[in-house]
Amino acid sequence: MQYIIQYLTIFFLFLGCFFILSGSLGLIKLPDIFSRIHAAGLIDTLGTGFIILSLIIHSGFSLLSLKLLLIPLFILFTSPVSSHAISLFAHESGHKPKAKIKRK
């Protein structure tokens, strides 16, 4: 049973690191602020969620696990609000999306 817990911990830790790395590359490679907000949201929700899930599995199910569950819950509520505030400020500052939609 101890090996299963260790393997699950390592799996979710690497999965969280993968999402954080891919979101960080998105912050570098994407062309405008509106696209980069999406990459930052990926880092917030998926990356930290999987890393905290690995910490919960590693620590066992106790009061510490309950406290660790509050962190992604807080991120889940604050990330969309901050992304919306950033995009609203960027739009009001005159930034335009660089992707062009072709219409028929």
CSV table of C-alpha atoms in Angstrom, one decimal:
chain,number,residue,atom,x,y,z
A,1,MET,CA,0.0,0.0,0.0
A,2,GLN,CA,2.9,2.3,0.7
A,3,TYR,CA,4.2,1.9,-2.8
A,4,ILE,CA,0.9,2.8,-4.3
A,5,ILE,CA,0.7,6.0,-2.3
A,6,GLN,CA,4.3,6.9,-3.4
A,7,TYR,CA,3.5,6.2,-7.0
A,8,LEU,CA,0.3,8.2,-7.0
A,9,THR,CA,2.1,11.1,-5.3
A,10,ILE,CA,4.9,11.1,-7.9
A,11,PHE,CA,2.4,10.7,-10.7
A,12,PHE,CA,0.3,13.7,-9.7
A,13,LEU,CA,3.4,15.8,-8.8
A,14,PHE,CA,4.8,15.2,-12.3
A,15,LEU,CA,1.4,15.9,-13.9
A,16,GLY,CA,1.1,19.2,-12.0
A,17,CYS,CA,4.7,20.1,-13.0
A,18,PHE,CA,3.8,19.3,-16.7
A,19,PHE,CA,0.8,21.6,-16.6
A,20,ILE,CA,2.9,24.4,-15.0
A,21,LEU,CA,5.6,24.0,-17.6
A,22,SER,CA,3.2,24.0,-20.5
A,23,GLY,CA,1.4,27.0,-19.1
A,24,SER,CA,4.7,28.8,-18.6
A,25,LEU,CA,5.7,28.1,-22.2
A,26,GLY,CA,2.3,29.5,-23.2
A,27,LEU,CA,3.1,32.7,-21.4
A,28,ILE,CA,6.2,33.0,-23.4
A,29,LYS,CA,5.0,31.9,-26.9
A,30,LEU,CA,1.4,33.3,-27.1
A,31,PRO,CA,1.1,36.6,-29.0
A,32,ASP,CA,-1.2,38.8,-26.9
A,33,ILE,CA,-2.3,39.5,-23.3
A,34,PHE,CA,-5.7,37.8,-23.8
A,35,SER,CA,-4.1,34.5,-24.9
A,36,ARG,CA,-1.6,34.7,-22.1
A,37,ILE,CA,-4.4,35.0,-19.6
A,38,HIS,CA,-5.6,31.6,-20.6
A,39,ALA,CA,-2.2,30.1,-20.1
A,40,ALA,CA,-2.0,31.7,-16.7
A,41,GLY,CA,-5.3,30.2,-15.8
A,42,LEU,CA,-4.0,26.8,-16.8
A,43,ILE,CA,-1.1,27.2,-14.4
A,44,ASP,CA,-3.3,28.3,-11.6
A,45,THR,CA,-6.0,25.7,-11.7
A,46,LEU,CA,-4.5,22.5,-13.1
A,47,GLY,CA,-0.9,22.8,-12.1
A,48,THR,CA,-1.5,23.8,-8.5
A,49,GLY,CA,-4.5,21.5,-8.2
A,50,PHE,CA,-2.5,18.4,-9.1
A,51,ILE,CA,0.5,19.3,-7.0
A,52,ILE,CA,-1.8,19.9,-3.9
A,53,LEU,CA,-3.5,16.6,-4.7
A,54,SER,CA,-0.2,14.8,-4.6
A,55,LEU,CA,0.5,16.5,-1.2
A,56,ILE,CA,-2.8,15.3,0.1
A,57,ILE,CA,-2.1,11.8,-0.9
A,58,HIS,CA,1.4,11.9,0.5
A,59,SER,CA,0.3,13.4,3.9
A,60,GLY,CA,-2.6,11.0,4.3
A,61,PHE,CA,-6.2,11.9,5.0
A,62,SER,CA,-6.2,14.1,8.1
A,63,LEU,CA,-6.8,17.7,9.2
A,64,LEU,CA,-3.8,18.7,7.1
A,65,SER,CA,-5.6,17.3,4.1
A,66,LEU,CA,-8.6,19.4,4.8
A,67,LYS,CA,-6.4,22.5,5.0
A,68,LEU,CA,-4.7,21.6,1.8
A,69,LEU,CA,-8.2,21.2,0.1
A,70,LEU,CA,-8.9,24.8,1.0
A,71,ILE,CA,-6.0,26.1,-1.2
A,72,PRO,CA,-7.4,24.9,-4.6
A,73,LEU,CA,-10.8,26.0,-3.5
A,74,PHE,CA,-9.5,29.5,-2.9
A,75,ILE,CA,-7.6,29.4,-6.3
A,76,LEU,CA,-10.8,28.2,-8.0
A,77,PHE,CA,-12.7,31.2,-6.9
A,78,THR,CA,-10.0,33.9,-7.2
A,79,SER,CA,-8.4,32.9,-10.6
A,80,PRO,CA,-11.4,33.8,-12.8
A,81,VAL,CA,-11.9,37.0,-11.0
A,82,SER,CA,-8.3,38.1,-11.4
A,83,SER,CA,-8.2,37.0,-15.1
A,84,HIS,CA,-11.4,39.0,-15.8
A,85,ALA,CA,-10.0,42.1,-14.0
A,86,ILE,CA,-6.7,41.8,-16.0
A,87,SER,CA,-8.5,41.4,-19.3
A,88,LEU,CA,-10.9,44.2,-18.6
A,89,PHE,CA,-8.1,46.6,-17.8
A,90,ALA,CA,-6.2,45.5,-20.9
A,91,HIS,CA,-9.3,46.1,-23.1
A,92,GLU,CA,-9.9,49.5,-21.5
A,93,SER,CA,-6.3,50.4,-22.1
A,94,GLY,CA,-6.7,49.8,-25.8
A,95,HIS,CA,-5.1,46.4,-26.3
A,96,LYS,CA,-6.6,44.4,-29.1
A,97,PRO,CA,-6.4,40.7,-29.7
A,98,LYS,CA,-3.8,39.8,-32.4
A,99,ALA,CA,-5.6,36.8,-33.7
A,100,LYS,CA,-7.8,37.6,-36.7
A,101,ILE,CA,-11.1,35.7,-37.2
A,102,LYS,CA,-11.8,35.1,-40.9
A,103,ARG,CA,-15.5,35.4,-41.6
A,104,LYS,CA,-17.2,34.3,-44.8
